XYZ file of C-alpha atoms in Angstrom:
656
model
C 0.000 0.000 0.000
C 1.393 3.363 -1.025
C 2.267 5.719 1.794
C 1.780 9.463 1.890
C 5.505 9.908 1.288
C 5.343 7.869 -1.927
C 2.437 9.957 -3.194
C 4.247 13.153 -2.274
C 7.407 11.998 -4.048
C 5.452 11.077 -7.183
C 3.747 14.463 -7.126
C 7.067 16.305 -6.853
C 8.581 14.235 -9.660
C 5.696 14.368 -12.142
C 3.390 17.257 -11.247
C 4.571 19.420 -14.139
C 4.340 16.560 -16.618
C 0.852 15.605 -15.454
C -0.499 19.107 -15.871
C 1.176 19.465 -19.284
C -0.748 16.401 -20.450
C -3.917 17.809 -18.888
C -3.422 21.135 -20.669
C -3.008 19.376 -24.024
C -6.185 17.364 -23.443
C -8.072 20.540 -22.530
C -6.940 22.154 -25.782
C -8.197 19.137 -27.716
C -11.525 19.188 -25.858
C -11.978 22.913 -26.516
C -11.238 22.458 -30.212
C -13.781 19.631 -30.366
C -16.575 21.429 -28.504
C -16.209 25.040 -29.673
C -17.692 24.579 -33.194
C -20.769 22.857 -31.734
C -21.559 25.860 -29.573
C -23.216 27.641 -32.485
C -25.024 24.486 -33.667
C -27.006 23.871 -30.510
C -28.290 25.905 -27.598
C -27.912 23.063 -25.103
C -27.078 24.505 -21.707
C -25.178 21.361 -20.758
C -22.934 21.720 -23.807
C -22.425 25.403 -22.999
C -21.309 24.416 -19.486
C -18.735 22.021 -20.943
C -17.486 24.658 -23.393
C -17.282 27.267 -20.641
C -15.419 24.839 -18.348
C -12.952 23.924 -21.085
C -12.496 27.592 -21.962
C -11.755 28.598 -18.357
C -9.482 25.596 -17.801
C -7.583 26.339 -21.020
C -6.743 29.810 -19.683
C -5.932 28.579 -16.187
C -3.724 25.580 -17.003
C -0.829 27.348 -18.837
C -0.433 29.971 -16.093
C -0.532 27.317 -13.361
C 1.974 25.080 -15.158
C 4.339 27.975 -15.795
C 4.234 28.786 -12.084
C 5.164 25.174 -11.279
C 8.020 25.302 -13.784
C 9.410 28.540 -12.329
C 9.368 27.103 -8.799
C 10.998 23.873 -10.012
C 13.714 25.673 -12.000
C 14.693 27.869 -9.050
C 15.305 24.903 -6.723
C 16.481 22.108 -9.068
C 18.612 22.027 -12.191
C 18.287 18.448 -13.432
C 15.553 19.106 -16.032
C 15.892 22.799 -16.761
C 16.272 22.275 -20.528
C 13.023 20.373 -20.912
C 11.276 22.558 -18.340
C 12.174 25.628 -20.374
C 10.902 23.892 -23.495
C 7.594 23.066 -21.808
C 7.267 26.665 -20.639
C 7.424 27.776 -24.268
C 4.786 25.174 -25.151
C 2.492 26.754 -22.560
C 2.575 29.968 -24.594
C 1.093 27.930 -27.449
C -1.703 26.777 -25.165
C -2.291 30.303 -23.887
C -2.762 31.376 -27.509
C -5.763 29.085 -27.524
C -7.819 27.449 -30.224
C -8.561 29.372 -33.400
C -12.268 28.784 -32.829
C -12.591 29.825 -29.173
C -10.781 33.083 -28.464
C -13.639 34.349 -26.294
C -16.689 32.961 -24.564
C -18.700 36.190 -24.531
C -18.520 39.771 -25.726
C -17.271 40.813 -22.303
C -14.173 38.661 -22.854
C -13.370 40.652 -25.975
C -13.839 43.913 -24.104
C -11.221 42.665 -21.619
C -8.615 42.173 -24.339
C -6.137 44.390 -22.473
C -6.261 42.116 -19.430
C -5.413 39.141 -21.639
C -2.542 41.100 -23.213
C -1.275 41.920 -19.718
C -1.430 38.219 -18.774
C 0.475 37.331 -21.929
C 3.237 39.831 -21.093
C 3.735 38.297 -17.649
C 3.800 34.768 -19.057
C 6.208 35.935 -21.731
C 8.562 37.294 -19.047
C 8.188 34.146 -16.925
C 8.969 31.901 -19.878
C 11.986 34.040 -20.751
C 13.139 33.798 -17.124
C 12.907 30.001 -17.186
C 14.831 30.007 -20.461
C 17.535 32.086 -18.760
C 17.723 29.652 -15.835
C 18.177 26.760 -18.274
C 21.650 28.083 -19.119
C 22.900 27.253 -15.629
C 24.126 24.152 -17.452
C 24.769 23.445 -21.114
C 21.416 23.833 -22.906
C 21.381 21.526 -25.906
C 17.766 22.354 -26.727
C 17.977 26.117 -27.019
C 17.313 26.124 -30.790
C 13.943 24.267 -30.737
C 13.123 26.160 -27.548
C 13.490 29.511 -29.308
C 11.426 28.279 -32.273
C 8.546 27.157 -30.050
C 8.841 30.362 -28.029
C 8.404 32.450 -31.190
C 5.464 30.284 -32.291
C 3.825 30.842 -28.901
C 4.315 34.593 -29.167
C 2.607 34.536 -32.584
C -0.396 32.593 -31.258
C -0.789 34.894 -28.261
C -0.541 37.944 -30.516
C -3.253 36.515 -32.766
C -5.589 35.958 -29.841
C -4.987 39.396 -28.335
C -5.449 41.030 -31.735
C -8.621 39.041 -32.472
C -10.083 40.024 -29.100
C -9.163 43.641 -29.725
C -10.910 43.579 -33.105
C -13.916 41.763 -31.649
C -14.433 44.263 -28.824
C -17.538 46.354 -29.329
C -15.829 49.733 -29.048
C -13.260 48.819 -31.705
C -15.258 46.731 -34.170
C -16.358 49.633 -36.329
C -13.196 51.738 -36.138
C -11.129 48.787 -37.318
C -13.382 47.909 -40.235
C -11.866 48.058 -43.673
C -11.993 51.721 -44.800
C -12.336 50.566 -48.389
C -15.512 48.547 -47.884
C -17.553 51.358 -49.428
C -15.522 50.981 -52.616
C -16.366 47.279 -52.634
C -20.043 48.064 -52.189
C -19.961 50.645 -54.985
C -18.211 48.247 -57.348
C -20.613 45.378 -56.642
C -23.636 47.651 -56.902
C -22.497 48.925 -60.289
C -22.093 45.429 -61.677
C -24.837 43.880 -63.759
C -27.448 42.426 -61.384
C -27.383 38.681 -60.946
C -30.472 36.777 -61.962
C -30.988 35.016 -58.642
C -34.372 33.702 -59.749
C -32.745 31.476 -62.372
C -31.808 28.893 -59.754
C -30.432 28.330 -56.298
C -27.661 30.850 -55.533
C -24.072 29.706 -55.387
C -22.574 29.279 -51.896
C -19.565 31.503 -52.564
C -21.796 34.164 -54.107
C -23.994 34.141 -51.005
C -21.016 34.416 -48.672
C -19.372 37.208 -50.641
C -22.505 39.320 -50.754
C -23.284 38.583 -47.096
C -19.808 39.720 -46.128
C -20.132 42.925 -48.152
C -23.397 43.744 -46.401
C -22.035 42.722 -43.023
C -19.079 45.095 -43.280
C -21.535 47.947 -43.616
C -24.190 46.794 -41.168
C -21.899 45.748 -38.335
C -21.561 49.430 -37.481
C -25.088 49.244 -36.125
C -23.733 47.155 -33.242
C -21.948 50.254 -31.935
C -24.545 52.751 -33.189
C -22.492 53.937 -36.124
C -24.271 56.671 -38.076
C -25.107 55.849 -41.681
C -25.837 58.097 -44.584
C -28.766 57.381 -46.873
C -26.304 56.948 -49.735
C -24.494 54.138 -47.892
C -27.789 52.477 -47.063
C -29.025 52.855 -50.635
C -25.919 51.261 -52.133
C -26.375 48.233 -49.895
C -30.003 47.882 -50.955
C -29.036 47.917 -54.642
C -27.189 44.653 -54.108
C -30.463 42.913 -53.231
C -32.836 44.408 -55.780
C -33.398 41.070 -57.544
C -33.608 39.058 -54.367
C -35.732 35.994 -53.718
C -36.967 34.770 -50.360
C -34.517 31.876 -50.398
C -31.615 34.116 -51.294
C -32.500 36.656 -48.589
C -32.684 33.895 -45.986
C -29.356 32.422 -47.081
C -27.766 35.875 -46.895
C -29.001 36.360 -43.326
C -27.720 32.909 -42.336
C -24.296 33.708 -43.759
C -24.252 37.052 -41.938
C -24.901 35.293 -38.622
C -22.025 32.928 -39.349
C -19.723 35.830 -40.199
C -20.770 37.755 -37.088
C -19.964 34.743 -34.919
C -16.580 34.241 -36.580
C -15.652 37.904 -36.151
C -16.616 38.058 -32.477
C -15.526 34.652 -31.194
C -12.790 33.279 -33.499
C -9.505 34.376 -35.064
C -11.080 34.704 -38.504
C -10.508 38.463 -38.648
C -6.748 37.909 -38.427
C -6.777 36.443 -41.932
C -8.014 39.761 -43.315
C -4.714 41.397 -42.358
C -1.483 41.042 -44.274
C 0.570 40.826 -41.090
C -1.774 38.210 -39.667
C -1.466 36.040 -42.779
C 2.314 36.371 -42.769
C 2.564 35.594 -39.053
C 0.440 32.464 -39.414
C 2.549 31.303 -42.371
C 5.679 31.709 -40.244
C 3.980 29.854 -37.409
C 3.297 26.854 -39.647
C 7.013 26.698 -40.410
C 8.260 27.141 -36.835
C 6.605 24.091 -35.254
C 7.823 21.493 -37.800
C 11.272 23.075 -37.618
C 11.194 22.836 -33.817
C 10.132 19.181 -33.998
C 12.882 18.317 -36.472
C 15.595 20.126 -34.517
C 14.459 18.627 -31.205
C 14.519 15.109 -32.633
C 17.985 15.649 -34.095
C 19.447 17.155 -30.916
C 18.029 14.437 -28.660
C 19.561 11.735 -30.867
C 22.953 13.437 -30.933
C 23.048 14.088 -27.185
C 21.924 10.815 -25.682
C 24.718 11.145 -23.126
C 22.622 13.829 -21.561
C 20.408 10.982 -20.328
C 17.032 12.584 -20.869
C 14.193 10.771 -19.129
C 12.345 8.742 -21.824
C 9.005 9.770 -20.325
C 9.952 13.450 -20.507
C 11.133 13.060 -24.095
C 7.876 11.338 -25.006
C 5.915 14.123 -23.326
C 7.809 16.731 -25.336
C 7.068 14.870 -28.559
C 3.419 14.699 -27.519
C 3.259 18.453 -26.914
C 4.823 19.212 -30.298
C 3.028 16.623 -32.413
C -0.235 17.119 -30.534
C -0.034 20.872 -31.074
C 0.628 20.409 -34.783
C -2.221 17.913 -35.069
C -4.667 20.294 -33.358
C -3.540 23.115 -35.632
C -4.092 20.896 -38.670
C -7.634 20.109 -37.526
C -8.287 23.793 -36.861
C -7.077 24.620 -40.366
C -9.380 22.023 -41.932
C -12.316 23.477 -39.994
C -11.217 26.920 -41.119
C -11.421 25.804 -44.749
C -15.160 25.371 -44.257
C -15.553 28.733 -42.570
C -17.447 31.400 -44.476
C -15.029 34.108 -43.398
C -12.057 32.075 -44.580
C -13.533 32.069 -48.085
C -13.908 35.837 -47.910
C -10.394 36.301 -46.541
C -8.931 34.620 -49.610
C -11.128 36.300 -52.242
C -8.993 39.361 -52.851
C -5.571 38.278 -51.616
C -2.511 38.343 -53.805
C -1.917 35.065 -55.572
C 1.535 34.755 -54.017
C 0.123 34.186 -50.544
C 0.657 30.621 -49.271
C -2.893 30.422 -47.907
C -4.320 31.343 -51.283
C -2.236 28.654 -52.940
C -3.810 26.050 -50.658
C -7.337 27.317 -51.324
C -6.830 27.409 -55.095
C -5.436 23.883 -54.985
C -8.457 22.631 -53.029
C -10.834 24.454 -55.350
C -9.114 22.821 -58.328
C -9.775 19.455 -56.685
C -13.414 20.531 -56.144
C -12.992 20.279 -52.374
C -16.486 19.746 -50.929
C -17.902 22.371 -48.575
C -21.072 20.914 -47.043
C -23.479 23.738 -46.338
C -24.327 22.238 -42.959
C -20.829 23.132 -41.759
C -21.072 26.853 -42.502
C -24.726 27.675 -42.985
C -26.189 28.819 -39.682
C -29.083 26.652 -38.571
C -30.765 28.454 -35.665
C -32.738 26.499 -33.119
C -35.842 27.324 -31.128
C -35.345 27.029 -27.380
C -38.574 25.757 -25.833
C -39.720 26.597 -22.306
C -43.245 25.710 -21.235
C -44.781 27.162 -18.079
C -47.267 24.290 -17.737
C -44.503 21.684 -17.877
C -42.450 23.759 -15.476
C -45.329 23.885 -12.991
C -45.950 20.152 -13.221
C -42.326 19.192 -12.575
C -41.422 21.585 -9.786
C -38.854 20.198 -7.302
C -39.320 19.899 -3.558
C -39.873 23.155 -1.710
C -36.769 22.660 0.430
C -34.635 22.097 -2.659
C -36.109 25.202 -4.274
C -35.177 27.289 -1.232
C -31.593 26.009 -1.294
C -31.185 26.703 -5.007
C -32.777 30.122 -4.671
C -30.464 31.052 -1.799
C -27.508 30.228 -4.059
C -29.020 32.351 -6.877
C -28.924 29.359 -9.231
C -32.650 29.100 -9.945
C -32.666 30.533 -13.463
C -29.442 28.770 -14.377
C -30.661 25.317 -13.355
C -34.145 25.943 -14.734
C -32.641 26.696 -18.123
C -30.471 23.601 -17.972
C -33.287 21.259 -16.914
C -36.480 22.620 -18.429
C -35.374 24.317 -21.656
C -35.427 22.038 -24.699
C -33.941 22.649 -28.128
C -35.968 22.358 -31.299
C -34.652 22.824 -34.807
C -36.156 25.546 -36.944
C -38.548 23.586 -39.136
C -38.808 24.286 -42.879
C -42.466 25.202 -42.337
C -41.636 27.851 -39.740
C -38.691 29.057 -41.823
C -40.985 29.551 -44.814
C -43.550 31.273 -42.589
C -40.959 33.739 -41.283
C -39.896 34.574 -44.834
C -43.522 35.037 -45.857
C -44.183 37.359 -42.937
C -41.064 39.411 -43.733
C -42.232 39.846 -47.311
C -45.776 40.777 -46.204
C -44.547 43.421 -43.789
C -42.132 44.954 -46.248
C -44.735 45.073 -49.012
C -47.225 46.732 -46.656
C -44.548 49.147 -45.377
C -45.478 48.344 -41.792
C -42.218 46.729 -40.645
C -41.287 49.807 -38.672
C -44.705 50.060 -37.015
C -45.281 48.729 -33.504
C -47.331 45.740 -34.611
C -47.311 44.097 -31.226
C -48.809 47.197 -29.602
C -51.500 47.240 -32.284
C -52.190 43.515 -31.871
C -52.185 43.868 -28.092
C -54.754 46.666 -28.315
C -56.983 44.639 -30.639
C -56.825 41.552 -28.422
C -57.628 43.465 -25.242
C -60.617 45.037 -26.989
C -61.961 41.855 -28.644
C -61.356 39.415 -25.790
C -62.476 39.683 -22.154
C -59.025 40.253 -20.669
C -58.142 42.757 -17.993
C -57.268 46.223 -19.256
C -54.555 46.405 -16.608
C -52.431 43.741 -18.289
C -49.194 44.979 -19.794
C -47.632 43.403 -22.867
C -45.417 40.993 -20.941
C -48.325 39.795 -18.829
C -50.450 39.428 -21.944
C -47.698 37.258 -23.446
C -47.960 34.899 -20.468
C -51.751 34.796 -20.800
C -51.526 34.109 -24.536
C -49.016 31.334 -23.866
C -51.507 29.630 -21.550
C -54.282 30.151 -24.112
C -52.130 28.462 -26.749
C -51.377 25.538 -24.418
C -55.046 24.986 -23.561
C -56.075 25.160 -27.210
C -53.243 22.841 -28.233
C -53.826 20.200 -25.547
C -57.560 20.335 -24.777
C -59.768 22.386 -27.061
C -58.351 21.438 -30.424
C -56.725 18.023 -30.150
C -56.020 16.810 -33.719
C -58.251 14.123 -35.121
C -58.119 11.959 -38.193
C -60.013 12.987 -41.315
C -60.697 16.551 -40.198
C -61.202 17.836 -43.697
C -59.358 19.555 -46.480
C -57.952 22.214 -44.127
C -56.049 19.670 -42.038
C -52.644 20.568 -43.455
C -53.120 24.300 -42.863
C -54.535 23.643 -39.401
C -51.628 21.438 -38.348
C -49.149 24.001 -39.656
C -50.768 26.776 -37.624
C -50.942 24.587 -34.508
C -47.310 23.507 -34.600
C -45.941 26.947 -35.513
C -47.990 28.612 -32.776
C -46.901 26.036 -30.213
C -43.211 26.451 -31.118
C -43.368 30.245 -31.109
C -45.290 30.265 -27.829
C -42.657 28.223 -25.995
C -39.842 30.186 -27.637
C -41.170 33.628 -26.725
C -41.752 32.587 -23.111
C -38.144 31.375 -23.069
C -36.993 34.764 -24.390
C -39.142 36.653 -21.892
C -37.876 34.723 -18.870
C -34.282 33.857 -19.737
C -33.370 36.528 -22.330
C -35.354 39.612 -21.233
C -33.032 42.030 -23.070
C -34.873 41.152 -26.284
C -38.300 42.060 -24.993
C -39.714 45.585 -24.754
C -40.104 46.792 -21.178
C -39.052 43.581 -19.402
C -40.310 43.200 -15.817
C -38.329 40.438 -14.206
C -40.024 40.716 -10.824
C -43.491 40.375 -12.341
C -42.361 37.392 -14.423
C -41.030 35.633 -11.325
C -44.345 36.239 -9.556
C -46.169 34.743 -12.547
C -43.984 31.623 -12.501
C -44.552 31.110 -8.788
C -48.316 31.528 -9.145
C -48.536 28.984 -11.969
C -46.430 26.504 -10.007
C -48.685 26.910 -6.977
C -51.881 26.384 -8.992
C -50.547 23.231 -10.631
C -48.987 21.793 -7.504
C -51.876 19.351 -6.999
C -51.405 17.983 -10.539
C -47.702 17.383 -10.168
C -46.253 14.724 -12.516
C -49.426 14.722 -14.651
C -49.428 15.210 -18.404
C -49.826 18.601 -20.032
C -53.253 17.616 -21.321
C -54.455 16.681 -17.831
C -53.034 19.899 -16.396
C -54.809 22.029 -18.998
C -58.045 20.151 -18.355
C -57.635 20.838 -14.650
C -57.125 24.559 -15.339
C -60.321 24.692 -17.385
C -62.211 22.712 -14.733
C -61.084 24.895 -11.832
C -61.751 28.085 -13.762
C -65.266 26.944 -14.723
C -66.003 26.102 -11.082
C -64.711 29.482 -9.933
C -61.853 27.939 -7.948
C -59.187 30.090 -9.638
C -58.811 33.708 -8.461
C -60.039 36.168 -11.052
C -56.786 38.145 -10.898
C -54.867 35.025 -11.903
C -53.375 34.794 -15.375
C -54.855 31.312 -15.620
C -58.323 32.764 -15.206
C -57.564 35.435 -17.824
C -56.509 32.656 -20.191
C -59.691 30.722 -19.418
C -61.811 33.736 -20.405
C -59.985 34.087 -23.733
C -60.293 30.363 -24.499
C -63.969 30.403 -23.620
C -64.516 33.406 -25.883
C -62.682 31.778 -28.799
C -64.483 28.497 -28.236
C -68.092 29.617 -27.752
C -68.676 33.348 -28.160
C -66.469 34.646 -30.965
C -67.631 34.831 -34.617
C -64.955 32.245 -35.453
C -65.894 29.694 -32.759
C -66.908 27.096 -35.367
C -63.913 27.791 -37.610
C -60.914 26.003 -36.131
C -58.520 27.340 -38.761
C -59.636 30.905 -38.093
C -59.108 30.517 -34.354
C -55.590 29.222 -34.900
C -54.907 32.044 -37.349
C -55.735 34.529 -34.580
C -53.361 32.757 -32.193
C -50.669 32.413 -34.844
C -50.790 36.044 -36.006
C -50.464 37.242 -32.442
C -47.311 35.195 -31.896
C -45.850 36.395 -35.186
C -46.463 40.002 -34.116
C -44.785 39.336 -30.755
C -41.826 37.633 -32.449
C -41.213 40.396 -34.976
C -41.640 43.120 -32.387
C -39.043 41.491 -30.128
C -36.625 41.247 -33.060
C -37.169 44.848 -34.119
C -37.185 46.525 -30.705
C -34.229 44.770 -29.098
C -30.903 46.568 -28.932
C -28.205 45.757 -31.509
C -25.797 44.674 -28.776
C -28.315 42.075 -27.604
C -28.213 40.447 -31.050
C -24.439 40.083 -30.799
C -24.410 39.126 -27.128
C -27.038 36.384 -27.409
C -25.970 35.131 -30.832
C -25.049 31.702 -29.463
C -27.299 31.867 -26.411
C -30.815 31.495 -27.802
C -31.341 34.716 -29.723
C -30.482 33.464 -33.205
C -34.047 33.523 -34.537
C -34.542 37.135 -33.494
C -31.178 38.100 -34.980
C -32.102 36.310 -38.196
C -35.353 38.273 -38.472
C -33.522 41.486 -37.607
C -31.031 40.904 -40.421
C -33.766 39.878 -42.867
C -35.528 43.161 -42.233
C -32.341 45.145 -42.711
C -31.347 43.267 -45.866
C -34.774 43.601 -47.435
C -35.240 47.300 -46.861
C -36.466 47.988 -43.333
C -35.339 51.267 -41.823
C -36.106 50.254 -38.234
C -32.569 49.094 -37.505
C -31.103 52.412 -38.644
C -32.615 54.917 -36.264
C -29.605 57.188 -36.404
C -28.438 58.854 -39.591
C -25.826 61.515 -40.100
C -28.222 63.825 -41.927
C -29.964 65.865 -39.226
C -32.096 67.874 -41.635
C -35.613 66.445 -41.281
C -36.650 67.620 -44.749
C -33.646 65.923 -46.338
C -34.337 62.762 -44.364
C -37.956 62.721 -45.530
C -37.006 63.241 -49.172
C -34.281 60.596 -48.989
C -36.695 58.155 -47.369
C -39.249 58.717 -50.121
C -36.571 58.258 -52.764
C -35.400 54.986 -51.217
C -38.924 53.626 -50.934
C -39.642 54.462 -54.554
C -36.573 52.508 -55.637
C -36.638 49.482 -53.347
C -40.339 48.724 -52.825
């Protein structure tokens, strides 16, 4: 049986090596998980990505501290220790696809740069200590050290570019020339067939370079806006949707990856040098170890060094392959000089007709689903709720446990495109449709006049649930309108659960969010459904209707308000016998709520929640901007109201 002294001795002998292996595994895990972050909104996956991201930043600093302490007290492994310290700079540089976890990380780019400077000095200090004896490995050490400096520079630069206060000032000053040139070209006949992937990405990038200024409230001129709109004069619904998807992909790459580095000549040159340094370091290390076997390097330490070098090169190769499928990588190589090594690779792959599956670059947003009825039925024990609430983890765990992910269906995708086209053709995109719909509903249905829009959303969610589970359960052979009815039911159900998710977990998207009132609503629903715990949704909705009909639900309750609306739709309204018409009313209300949330939310919210559940709203926001809405551009340089009015009329006459 091993004693404490044996464990302590093993720790002293191999603590640095163990954490070096751990750091390499963390880098591999981060590279594996980071691309999936934008493919799914799973909270569990986000937790793993966040953990890997934090560990990837912590491990190199911790290991370098161990190496410094070891090198100051012992001199038997200083050469390899110095080499490993340089490898930690590579790990600090991070994966190409996970430079930041949130926008706030980009805003703290200076703190990362400060950390890099200290690690740079510590690594240089360890390198200095390695010369207490003859250092046979100084050549590969210097090569890896330079490679680590390049990776850390790339990450600091990418964070600097991705920070909100710098994103517009660092945009390409010649993008307007690109827009002018593309707008003057002969219009493409997009209606002739499905648009080419590269064509979509190029045009999306051109538009993105202009529109990304909205994220920091950059002021546009009407001429700039008009030139962008000329690029989409012959648009189709499919093309507009593909453009918006590509813009979301580009926005993600700019904010959270190193893609922007490849738009800079120095960045391209530095990465080319980096690809040379690591193989050169591996070759020189192998040669020096063979020629200096009398040095008696520990075979385990030599194997670890090979693992760090080869593993780092392998991870970089995988990152490069993923980068080949990135939309921004295609853009970065469009206008580069043909002598660039990166461009040579791309042209070679294009000559081989290298496949680029659309699923790997085309953004596929998902609908996060949160249902208040399900939440009330599956509430945990009261004692457990009190413990979680005291730790301020209620919302976090609720999102992890109760929020489900649902892919954006082709039916709902087509419906969103249809609604965008309808609103643009009617010129009512910029109107407050939700306020108008809210006013109509409060006047037509017997709901309290004291309800605000957020409270009405909760009531309408319950109405949708009762209609979906009790009033209008689908039957076989329900007539020729069955397809339209099922489409309205499923779309309304999906939008209902999604908008409640946005209201509770992403309130920045909603107009006038009232978090306290929402929490009170959740608690009240959970209390009312406590007796029906672990029942099905259908049974719970039946119980709500039964209690409301018997007068056992307080009249100020949202459940009672929902009961009154359902009863009106079911028995008193002019459409009570027309099931399709009733679902059209429900569906149109949710569409109005969805579009209003997309239009009224702040631009920063679209960037901040891009990979945290707000993709649908961002997609609608971009569709409106691409197709001619002026709502996103509330600030123009021209302060003359008469000039603004004349310019607006001129734009509408051209683009509508």
